[in-house]
């Protein structure tokens, strides 16, 4: 049976924090029979009034349905909540944020216990759940058979994007996007710090920043192409040599404005390191080549 055979497949949800509660409401509103459990039972009260069945224990919640969705704080809480519970024949969908390694280990753990497993990464806040117009979605990876069986149910809270059989890949997509976001936040924070105390209102800089960052969005596709072709020089219009030379202006301006360069320095240092390694070879590249230095900097297992 696939999910398409019924519009109202029953399911269990473990974890009624802000995210779990938002998820639960969408399934209830869509008419799915829902069994819930939460460590702090009081949080289930409102959902019971909305039609959820409240299980007294995680074991009872898991026993109630084949499809079991987890939305707990972290991977450690999953281990403690599901410890000793019979998972034979269950379809576990883990919406708890974790690392790729945790996703893979949890998939192996579930398989050993006779369950199918899909890991996920939620690209949405609780207010974006059940609100398709907000643009949130969820990455899924792991058992394709599980995902295909339950896809319609999983798409009730937010759009579902399946990214492959490797159970670590949903988390990796999630963390890649979040990491890029923090880099962006860092740059924006530095920009606002530079004008603080000047006769430039943040609200006047805001549209200029948005426009500039939008124009610089070309870097996403450009980097992908160059990382695939390993050609870092063809068609370069802003060379690494020029950008490293110009970076002094950014650092001097930060010093003049009394702003710490700490959010800016790591990327500038990476560009300089790439250039210094072989100025003749790398000077004509763009900055994408510098990215190749990152992997060896990461300690094994991190
Ligand atoms: P909350 O902090 O609101 O809720 C955490 C949930 O985990 C609660 O149900 C809590 O139970 C439970 N929990 C924590 N520790 C344990 C434990 N040791 N044993 C049993 N239950 C435990 O977090 P959210 O609901 O916001 O987040 C849930 C997951 O969703 C997280 O992995 C988060 O990263 C992810 N997420 C959240 C987003 C958000 O914007 N909120 C966005 C994207 C992902 P209790 O009520 O008893 O404390």
mmCIF file of C-alpha atoms and ligand atoms in Angstrom:
data_model
loop_
_atom_site.group_PDB
_atom_site.id
_atom_site.type_symbol
_atom_site.label_atom_id
_atom_site.label_comp_id
_atom_site.label_asym_id
_atom_site.label_seq_id
_atom_site.Cartn_x
_atom_site.Cartn_y
_atom_site.Cartn_z
ATOM 1 C CA UNK A 1 0.000 0.000 0.000
ATOM 2 C CA UNK A 2 1.279 3.458 -0.762
ATOM 3 C CA UNK A 3 0.278 6.677 0.833
ATOM 4 C CA UNK A 4 -1.859 7.472 -2.176
ATOM 5 C CA UNK A 5 -4.237 4.712 -1.140
ATOM 6 C CA UNK A 6 -5.547 6.815 1.707
ATOM 7 C CA UNK A 7 -5.711 10.520 2.489
ATOM 8 C CA UNK A 8 -5.744 9.975 6.208
ATOM 9 C CA UNK A 9 -3.021 7.554 7.209
ATOM 10 C CA UNK A 10 -2.662 7.253 10.993
ATOM 11 C CA UNK A 11 0.672 8.146 12.531
ATOM 12 C CA UNK A 12 2.515 8.662 15.785
ATOM 13 C CA UNK A 13 4.520 11.727 16.729
ATOM 14 C CA UNK A 14 7.059 11.735 19.555
ATOM 15 C CA UNK A 15 8.032 15.216 20.725
ATOM 16 C CA UNK A 16 5.723 18.177 21.213
ATOM 17 C CA UNK A 17 8.095 21.104 21.433
ATOM 18 C CA UNK A 18 7.451 24.164 19.276
ATOM 19 C CA UNK A 19 8.157 22.263 16.070
ATOM 20 C CA UNK A 20 6.438 19.030 17.064
ATOM 21 C CA UNK A 21 3.292 20.889 18.093
ATOM 22 C CA UNK A 22 3.182 22.769 14.783
ATOM 23 C CA UNK A 23 3.597 19.505 12.862
ATOM 24 C CA UNK A 24 0.902 17.787 14.924
ATOM 25 C CA UNK A 25 -1.626 20.521 14.210
ATOM 26 C CA UNK A 26 -1.239 20.133 10.442
ATOM 27 C CA UNK A 27 -1.814 16.373 10.543
ATOM 28 C CA UNK A 28 -4.844 16.785 12.800
ATOM 29 C CA UNK A 29 -6.244 19.539 10.589
ATOM 30 C CA UNK A 30 -5.778 17.306 7.529
ATOM 31 C CA UNK A 31 -7.727 14.525 9.219
ATOM 32 C CA UNK A 32 -4.917 12.109 10.055
ATOM 33 C CA UNK A 33 -5.528 10.041 13.190
ATOM 34 C CA UNK A 34 -2.577 11.115 15.335
ATOM 35 C CA UNK A 35 -1.106 9.555 18.454
ATOM 36 C CA UNK A 36 1.291 11.798 20.385
ATOM 37 C CA UNK A 37 3.683 11.464 23.280
ATOM 38 C CA UNK A 38 5.782 14.074 25.029
ATOM 39 C CA UNK A 39 8.155 13.831 27.978
ATOM 40 C CA UNK A 40 6.295 16.687 29.662
ATOM 41 C CA UNK A 41 2.700 15.453 29.370
ATOM 42 C CA UNK A 42 1.102 18.893 29.861
ATOM 43 C CA UNK A 43 2.173 19.927 26.354
ATOM 44 C CA UNK A 44 -0.159 17.308 24.876
ATOM 45 C CA UNK A 45 -3.274 18.806 26.493
ATOM 46 C CA UNK A 46 -4.206 21.283 23.765
ATOM 47 C CA UNK A 47 -3.622 18.685 21.053
ATOM 48 C CA UNK A 48 -5.857 16.192 22.848
ATOM 49 C CA UNK A 49 -8.616 18.797 22.684
ATOM 50 C CA UNK A 50 -7.972 19.027 18.938
ATOM 51 C CA UNK A 51 -8.368 15.273 18.484
ATOM 52 C CA UNK A 52 -4.968 13.715 19.145
ATOM 53 C CA UNK A 53 -4.736 10.464 21.089
ATOM 54 C CA UNK A 54 -2.253 10.954 23.905
ATOM 55 C CA UNK A 55 -0.105 7.925 24.756
ATOM 56 C CA UNK A 56 1.098 7.483 28.315
ATOM 57 C CA UNK A 57 4.475 6.083 27.301
ATOM 58 C CA UNK A 58 6.723 6.177 24.219
ATOM 59 C CA UNK A 59 6.251 2.407 23.885
ATOM 60 C CA UNK A 60 2.469 2.800 23.703
ATOM 61 C CA UNK A 61 2.823 5.613 21.174
ATOM 62 C CA UNK A 62 5.134 3.541 18.960
ATOM 63 C CA UNK A 63 2.874 0.493 19.211
ATOM 64 C CA UNK A 64 -0.127 2.526 18.027
ATOM 65 C CA UNK A 65 0.995 3.045 14.394
ATOM 66 C CA UNK A 66 3.410 1.846 11.730
ATOM 67 C CA UNK A 67 4.508 5.365 10.848
ATOM 68 C CA UNK A 68 6.400 6.935 13.753
ATOM 69 C CA UNK A 69 7.689 10.489 13.431
ATOM 70 C CA UNK A 70 10.355 11.794 15.830
ATOM 71 C CA UNK A 71 10.729 15.494 16.581
ATOM 72 C CA UNK A 72 12.876 15.610 19.692
ATOM 73 C CA UNK A 73 15.631 17.972 20.709
ATOM 74 C CA UNK A 74 18.611 15.943 19.503
ATOM 75 C CA UNK A 75 19.878 12.480 18.683
ATOM 76 C CA UNK A 76 20.683 11.729 22.333
ATOM 77 C CA UNK A 77 17.038 12.219 23.280
ATOM 78 C CA UNK A 78 15.991 9.759 20.553
ATOM 79 C CA UNK A 79 18.257 7.111 22.039
ATOM 80 C CA UNK A 80 16.840 7.616 25.523
ATOM 81 C CA UNK A 81 13.183 7.775 24.404
ATOM 82 C CA UNK A 82 13.281 4.675 22.159
ATOM 83 C CA UNK A 83 15.596 2.586 24.354
ATOM 84 C CA UNK A 84 14.221 -0.951 24.736
ATOM 85 C CA UNK A 85 11.099 -0.336 22.605
ATOM 86 C CA UNK A 86 10.115 -2.924 19.982
ATOM 87 C CA UNK A 87 10.564 -1.256 16.579
ATOM 88 C CA UNK A 88 9.984 -4.323 14.414
ATOM 89 C CA UNK A 89 8.111 -3.398 11.235
ATOM 90 C CA UNK A 90 8.016 0.317 12.095
ATOM 91 C CA UNK A 91 8.665 3.158 9.657
ATOM 92 C CA UNK A 92 10.712 5.745 11.550
ATOM 93 C CA UNK A 93 10.935 9.282 10.198
ATOM 94 C CA UNK A 94 13.378 11.411 12.128
ATOM 95 C CA UNK A 95 12.654 15.130 11.941
ATOM 96 C CA UNK A 96 15.091 15.844 14.780
ATOM 97 C CA UNK A 97 18.030 17.976 13.680
ATOM 98 C CA UNK A 98 21.329 16.107 13.696
ATOM 99 C CA UNK A 99 24.576 15.572 11.847
ATOM 100 C CA UNK A 100 25.003 13.316 8.829
ATOM 101 C CA UNK A 101 26.967 10.868 10.994
ATOM 102 C CA UNK A 102 24.130 10.753 13.520
ATOM 103 C CA UNK A 103 21.631 10.139 10.710
ATOM 104 C CA UNK A 104 23.686 7.249 9.339
ATOM 105 C CA UNK A 105 24.254 5.707 12.761
ATOM 106 C CA UNK A 106 20.579 6.052 13.662
ATOM 107 C CA UNK A 107 19.594 4.398 10.350
ATOM 108 C CA UNK A 108 21.845 1.418 11.087
ATOM 109 C CA UNK A 109 20.467 1.308 14.647
ATOM 110 C CA UNK A 110 16.875 1.277 13.340
ATOM 111 C CA UNK A 111 17.621 -1.402 10.736
ATOM 112 C CA UNK A 112 19.166 -3.631 13.411
ATOM 113 C CA UNK A 113 15.837 -3.348 15.230
ATOM 114 C CA UNK A 114 13.782 -4.309 12.173
ATOM 115 C CA UNK A 115 12.592 -0.798 11.268
ATOM 116 C CA UNK A 116 12.841 1.221 8.073
ATOM 117 C CA UNK A 117 14.351 4.684 8.569
ATOM 118 C CA UNK A 118 14.372 8.073 6.914
ATOM 119 C CA UNK A 119 16.263 11.044 8.296
ATOM 120 C CA UNK A 120 15.214 14.621 7.662
ATOM 121 C CA UNK A 121 16.280 18.244 7.896
ATOM 122 C CA UNK A 122 13.553 20.837 8.391
ATOM 123 C CA UNK A 123 14.129 24.034 6.405
ATOM 124 C CA UNK A 124 11.378 25.939 8.164
ATOM 125 C CA UNK A 125 10.431 27.521 11.464
ATOM 126 C CA UNK A 126 7.295 26.369 13.308
ATOM 127 C CA UNK A 127 5.320 29.294 11.873
ATOM 128 C CA UNK A 128 6.176 28.115 8.334
ATOM 129 C CA UNK A 129 4.741 24.644 9.003
ATOM 130 C CA UNK A 130 1.340 24.173 7.376
ATOM 131 C CA UNK A 131 1.847 27.432 5.469
ATOM 132 C CA UNK A 132 3.009 26.479 1.939
ATOM 133 C CA UNK A 133 3.138 30.141 0.920
ATOM 134 C CA UNK A 134 5.973 30.646 3.455
ATOM 135 C CA UNK A 135 8.270 28.482 1.314
ATOM 136 C CA UNK A 136 9.475 26.075 3.989
ATOM 137 C CA UNK A 137 10.274 22.475 3.134
ATOM 138 C CA UNK A 138 11.912 19.353 4.553
ATOM 139 C CA UNK A 139 14.871 17.364 3.186
ATOM 140 C CA UNK A 140 14.490 13.600 3.475
ATOM 141 C CA UNK A 141 17.011 10.827 2.851
ATOM 142 C CA UNK A 142 17.278 7.124 3.597
ATOM 143 C CA UNK A 143 14.843 4.348 2.728
ATOM 144 C CA UNK A 144 13.272 5.229 -0.617
ATOM 145 C CA UNK A 145 10.587 2.605 -0.024
ATOM 146 C CA UNK A 146 9.576 4.248 3.256
ATOM 147 C CA UNK A 147 9.564 7.703 1.702
ATOM 148 C CA UNK A 148 7.447 6.596 -1.266
ATOM 149 C CA UNK A 149 5.000 4.823 1.047
ATOM 150 C CA UNK A 150 4.433 7.861 3.275
ATOM 151 C CA UNK A 151 5.177 10.767 0.968
ATOM 152 C CA UNK A 152 1.644 12.183 0.960
ATOM 153 C CA UNK A 153 1.484 12.151 4.744
ATOM 154 C CA UNK A 154 4.939 13.687 5.060
ATOM 155 C CA UNK A 155 3.958 16.482 2.676
ATOM 156 C CA UNK A 156 1.097 17.634 4.894
ATOM 157 C CA UNK A 157 3.242 19.911 7.146
ATOM 158 C CA UNK A 158 5.603 21.150 4.412
ATOM 159 C CA UNK A 159 6.906 20.315 0.960
ATOM 160 C CA UNK A 160 9.135 17.222 0.911
ATOM 161 C CA UNK A 161 12.445 17.017 -0.960
ATOM 162 C CA UNK A 162 14.001 13.563 -1.115
ATOM 163 C CA UNK A 163 17.778 13.753 -1.603
ATOM 164 C CA UNK A 164 18.824 10.106 -1.813
ATOM 165 C CA UNK A 165 19.235 6.755 -0.106
ATOM 166 C CA UNK A 166 22.185 7.828 2.061
ATOM 167 C CA UNK A 167 20.553 8.584 5.435
ATOM 168 C CA UNK A 168 23.214 11.227 6.105
ATOM 169 C CA UNK A 169 22.387 13.360 3.104
ATOM 170 C CA UNK A 170 19.276 15.102 4.439
ATOM 171 C CA UNK A 171 21.294 16.427 7.393
ATOM 172 C CA UNK A 172 24.170 17.352 5.094
ATOM 173 C CA UNK A 173 21.875 19.380 2.827
ATOM 174 C CA UNK A 174 20.310 21.025 5.884
ATOM 175 C CA UNK A 175 23.666 21.944 7.440
ATOM 176 C CA UNK A 176 25.150 23.100 4.113
ATOM 177 C CA UNK A 177 22.301 25.576 3.668
ATOM 178 C CA UNK A 178 22.411 26.729 7.291
ATOM 179 C CA UNK A 179 26.197 27.164 7.150
ATOM 180 C CA UNK A 180 25.882 29.330 4.027
ATOM 181 C CA UNK A 181 23.212 31.334 5.829
ATOM 182 C CA UNK A 182 25.539 32.095 8.756
ATOM 183 C CA UNK A 183 28.262 33.226 6.361
ATOM 184 C CA UNK A 184 25.736 35.598 4.855
ATOM 185 C CA UNK A 185 24.626 36.797 8.298
ATOM 186 C CA UNK A 186 28.275 37.411 9.211
ATOM 187 C CA UNK A 187 28.849 39.621 6.189
ATOM 188 C CA UNK A 188 25.656 41.576 6.756
ATOM 189 C CA UNK A 189 26.532 42.060 10.433
ATOM 190 C CA UNK A 190 29.958 43.433 9.517
ATOM 191 C CA UNK A 191 28.425 45.811 6.973
ATOM 192 C CA UNK A 192 26.016 47.275 9.530
ATOM 193 C CA UNK A 193 28.801 47.547 12.124
ATOM 194 C CA UNK A 194 30.846 49.647 9.674
ATOM 195 C CA UNK A 195 28.164 52.348 9.406
ATOM 196 C CA UNK A 196 27.208 52.421 13.068
ATOM 197 C CA UNK A 197 27.681 55.932 14.456
ATOM 198 C CA UNK A 198 27.879 57.419 10.954
ATOM 199 C CA UNK A 199 25.203 59.522 9.342
ATOM 200 C CA UNK A 200 23.996 56.501 7.368
ATOM 201 C CA UNK A 201 20.774 54.934 8.591
ATOM 202 C CA UNK A 202 20.685 51.125 8.631
ATOM 203 C CA UNK A 203 17.328 51.321 6.883
ATOM 204 C CA UNK A 204 18.954 53.270 4.044
ATOM 205 C CA UNK A 205 21.753 50.722 3.684
ATOM 206 C CA UNK A 206 19.284 47.810 3.814
ATOM 207 C CA UNK A 207 17.930 47.978 0.244
ATOM 208 C CA UNK A 208 21.439 48.519 -1.128
ATOM 209 C CA UNK A 209 22.687 45.471 0.746
ATOM 210 C CA UNK A 210 19.797 43.345 -0.483
ATOM 211 C CA UNK A 211 20.367 44.446 -4.063
ATOM 212 C CA UNK A 212 24.118 43.801 -3.873
ATOM 213 C CA UNK A 213 23.761 40.392 -2.256
ATOM 214 C CA UNK A 214 21.196 39.458 -4.897
ATOM 215 C CA UNK A 215 23.637 40.438 -7.653
ATOM 216 C CA UNK A 216 26.446 38.498 -5.958
ATOM 217 C CA UNK A 217 24.224 35.425 -5.817
ATOM 218 C CA UNK A 218 25.815 34.470 -9.151
ATOM 219 C CA UNK A 219 28.658 33.064 -6.994
ATOM 220 C CA UNK A 220 26.509 30.050 -6.048
ATOM 221 C CA UNK A 221 26.248 28.748 -9.605
ATOM 222 C CA UNK A 222 29.725 29.937 -10.580
ATOM 223 C CA UNK A 223 31.321 28.006 -7.711
ATOM 224 C CA UNK A 224 29.343 24.871 -8.576
ATOM 225 C CA UNK A 225 30.509 25.009 -12.197
ATOM 226 C CA UNK A 226 34.162 25.596 -11.306
ATOM 227 C CA UNK A 227 34.199 22.905 -8.634
ATOM 228 C CA UNK A 228 32.872 20.486 -11.238
ATOM 229 C CA UNK A 229 35.227 21.507 -14.058
ATOM 230 C CA UNK A 230 38.176 22.340 -11.711
ATOM 231 C CA UNK A 231 38.750 25.303 -14.023
ATOM 232 C CA UNK A 232 39.242 28.315 -11.759
ATOM 233 C CA UNK A 233 40.554 30.761 -14.364
ATOM 234 C CA UNK A 234 38.522 30.796 -17.591
ATOM 235 C CA UNK A 235 36.313 33.853 -17.822
ATOM 236 C CA UNK A 236 37.518 35.374 -14.531
ATOM 237 C CA UNK A 237 36.789 39.106 -14.307
ATOM 238 C CA UNK A 238 37.873 39.726 -10.679
ATOM 239 C CA UNK A 239 41.166 37.922 -10.154
ATOM 240 C CA UNK A 240 42.350 36.514 -6.864
ATOM 241 C CA UNK A 241 45.465 38.714 -7.046
ATOM 242 C CA UNK A 242 43.301 41.827 -7.371
ATOM 243 C CA UNK A 243 40.919 40.730 -4.623
ATOM 244 C CA UNK A 244 43.720 39.969 -2.160
ATOM 245 C CA UNK A 245 45.260 43.384 -2.873
ATOM 246 C CA UNK A 246 41.884 45.051 -2.372
ATOM 247 C CA UNK A 247 41.225 43.196 0.864
ATOM 248 C CA UNK A 248 43.653 45.552 2.625
ATOM 249 C CA UNK A 249 41.123 48.324 2.078
ATOM 250 C CA UNK A 250 38.438 46.283 3.821
ATOM 251 C CA UNK A 251 40.687 45.623 6.815
ATOM 252 C CA UNK A 252 41.906 49.229 7.092
ATOM 253 C CA UNK A 253 38.337 50.476 6.890
ATOM 254 C CA UNK A 254 37.310 48.132 9.694
ATOM 255 C CA UNK A 255 40.217 49.440 11.800
ATOM 256 C CA UNK A 256 39.330 53.068 11.004
ATOM 257 C CA UNK A 257 35.712 52.476 11.998
ATOM 258 C CA UNK A 258 36.707 50.692 15.204
ATOM 259 C CA UNK A 259 35.075 47.475 14.040
ATOM 260 C CA UNK A 260 36.500 44.042 14.744
ATOM 261 C CA UNK A 261 37.355 42.266 11.472
ATOM 262 C CA UNK A 262 36.743 38.855 13.065
ATOM 263 C CA UNK A 263 33.817 37.927 10.816
ATOM 264 C CA UNK A 264 35.687 38.973 7.688
ATOM 265 C CA UNK A 265 39.232 37.741 8.275
ATOM 266 C CA UNK A 266 38.784 33.967 7.804
ATOM 267 C CA UNK A 267 37.670 34.242 4.186
ATOM 268 C CA UNK A 268 40.257 36.926 3.348
ATOM 269 C CA UNK A 269 42.973 34.750 4.904
ATOM 270 C CA UNK A 270 41.871 31.805 2.804
ATOM 271 C CA UNK A 271 42.131 33.870 -0.378
ATOM 272 C CA UNK A 272 45.617 35.068 0.623
ATOM 273 C CA UNK A 273 46.780 31.553 1.449
ATOM 274 C CA UNK A 274 45.684 30.320 -1.973
ATOM 275 C CA UNK A 275 47.506 33.206 -3.673
ATOM 276 C CA UNK A 276 50.697 32.901 -1.606
ATOM 277 C CA UNK A 277 50.970 29.166 -2.331
ATOM 278 C CA UNK A 278 51.687 29.931 -5.999
ATOM 279 C CA UNK A 279 51.013 33.519 -7.123
ATOM 280 C CA UNK A 280 51.790 32.766 -10.767
ATOM 281 C CA UNK A 281 49.388 29.827 -10.897
ATOM 282 C CA UNK A 282 46.589 31.149 -8.704
ATOM 283 C CA UNK A 283 46.705 34.928 -9.208
ATOM 284 C CA UNK A 284 44.448 34.776 -12.263
ATOM 285 C CA UNK A 285 41.859 32.551 -10.601
ATOM 286 C CA UNK A 286 38.704 33.794 -8.980
ATOM 287 C CA UNK A 287 38.091 33.058 -5.297
ATOM 288 C CA UNK A 288 36.520 29.628 -5.835
ATOM 289 C CA UNK A 289 39.969 28.000 -5.932
ATOM 290 C CA UNK A 290 40.504 29.070 -2.305
ATOM 291 C CA UNK A 291 37.634 26.832 -1.313
ATOM 292 C CA UNK A 292 39.725 23.779 -2.144
ATOM 293 C CA UNK A 293 41.897 24.567 0.896
ATOM 294 C CA UNK A 294 39.073 23.996 3.357
ATOM 295 C CA UNK A 295 38.865 20.213 3.406
ATOM 296 C CA UNK A 296 42.370 19.545 4.638
ATOM 297 C CA UNK A 297 41.826 22.040 7.463
ATOM 298 C CA UNK A 298 39.098 19.911 8.948
ATOM 299 C CA UNK A 299 40.220 17.521 11.649
ATOM 300 C CA UNK A 300 39.333 13.881 10.912
ATOM 301 C CA UNK A 301 35.927 12.910 12.249
ATOM 302 C CA UNK A 302 34.751 16.482 12.729
HETATM 303 P P1 LIG B 1 11.821 22.429 21.629
HETATM 304 O O1 LIG B 1 12.992 22.775 22.495
HETATM 305 O O2 LIG B 1 10.655 23.337 21.609
HETATM 306 O O3 LIG B 1 11.290 20.981 22.000
HETATM 307 C C1 LIG B 1 12.191 19.925 22.255
HETATM 308 C C2 LIG B 1 11.408 18.641 22.357
HETATM 309 O O4 LIG B 1 12.326 17.574 22.669
HETATM 310 C C3 LIG B 1 10.365 18.657 23.470
HETATM 311 O O5 LIG B 1 9.301 17.820 23.092
HETATM 312 C C4 LIG B 1 11.156 18.054 24.625
HETATM 313 O O6 LIG B 1 10.342 17.483 25.625
HETATM 314 C C5 LIG B 1 11.901 16.971 23.905
HETATM 315 N N1 LIG B 1 13.071 16.498 24.626
HETATM 316 C C6 LIG B 1 14.225 17.159 24.857
HETATM 317 N N2 LIG B 1 15.089 16.364 25.531
HETATM 318 C C7 LIG B 1 14.445 15.186 25.723
HETATM 319 C C8 LIG B 1 14.820 13.981 26.357
HETATM 320 N N3 LIG B 1 16.022 13.811 26.913
HETATM 321 N N4 LIG B 1 13.918 12.977 26.386
HETATM 322 C C9 LIG B 1 12.688 13.131 25.816
HETATM 323 N N5 LIG B 1 12.273 14.260 25.199
HETATM 324 C C10 LIG B 1 13.165 15.266 25.155
HETATM 325 O O7 LIG B 1 12.422 22.231 20.172
HETATM 326 P P2 LIG B 1 11.632 22.280 18.769
HETATM 327 O O8 LIG B 1 10.351 21.557 18.899
HETATM 328 O O9 LIG B 1 11.639 23.669 18.248
HETATM 329 O O10 LIG B 1 12.648 21.460 17.883
HETATM 330 C C11 LIG B 1 12.553 20.053 17.738
HETATM 331 C C12 LIG B 1 13.525 19.637 16.651
HETATM 332 O O11 LIG B 1 13.179 20.348 15.461
HETATM 333 C C13 LIG B 1 14.972 19.991 16.999
HETATM 334 O O12 LIG B 1 15.832 18.974 16.580
HETATM 335 C C14 LIG B 1 15.179 21.264 16.214
HETATM 336 O O13 LIG B 1 16.544 21.460 15.873
HETATM 337 C C15 LIG B 1 14.342 20.997 14.968
HETATM 338 N N6 LIG B 1 14.004 22.227 14.270
HETATM 339 C C16 LIG B 1 13.439 23.266 14.940
HETATM 340 C C17 LIG B 1 13.204 24.453 14.290
HETATM 341 C C18 LIG B 1 12.604 25.613 15.010
HETATM 342 O O14 LIG B 1 12.647 26.721 14.455
HETATM 343 N N7 LIG B 1 12.029 25.456 16.193
HETATM 344 C C19 LIG B 1 13.564 24.635 12.875
HETATM 345 C C20 LIG B 1 14.091 23.451 12.249
HETATM 346 C C21 LIG B 1 14.325 22.306 12.945
HETATM 347 P P3 LIG B 1 9.806 18.391 26.838
HETATM 348 O O15 LIG B 1 8.597 19.111 26.328
HETATM 349 O O16 LIG B 1 9.493 17.398 27.889
HETATM 350 O O17 LIG B 1 10.920 19.310 27.223
#
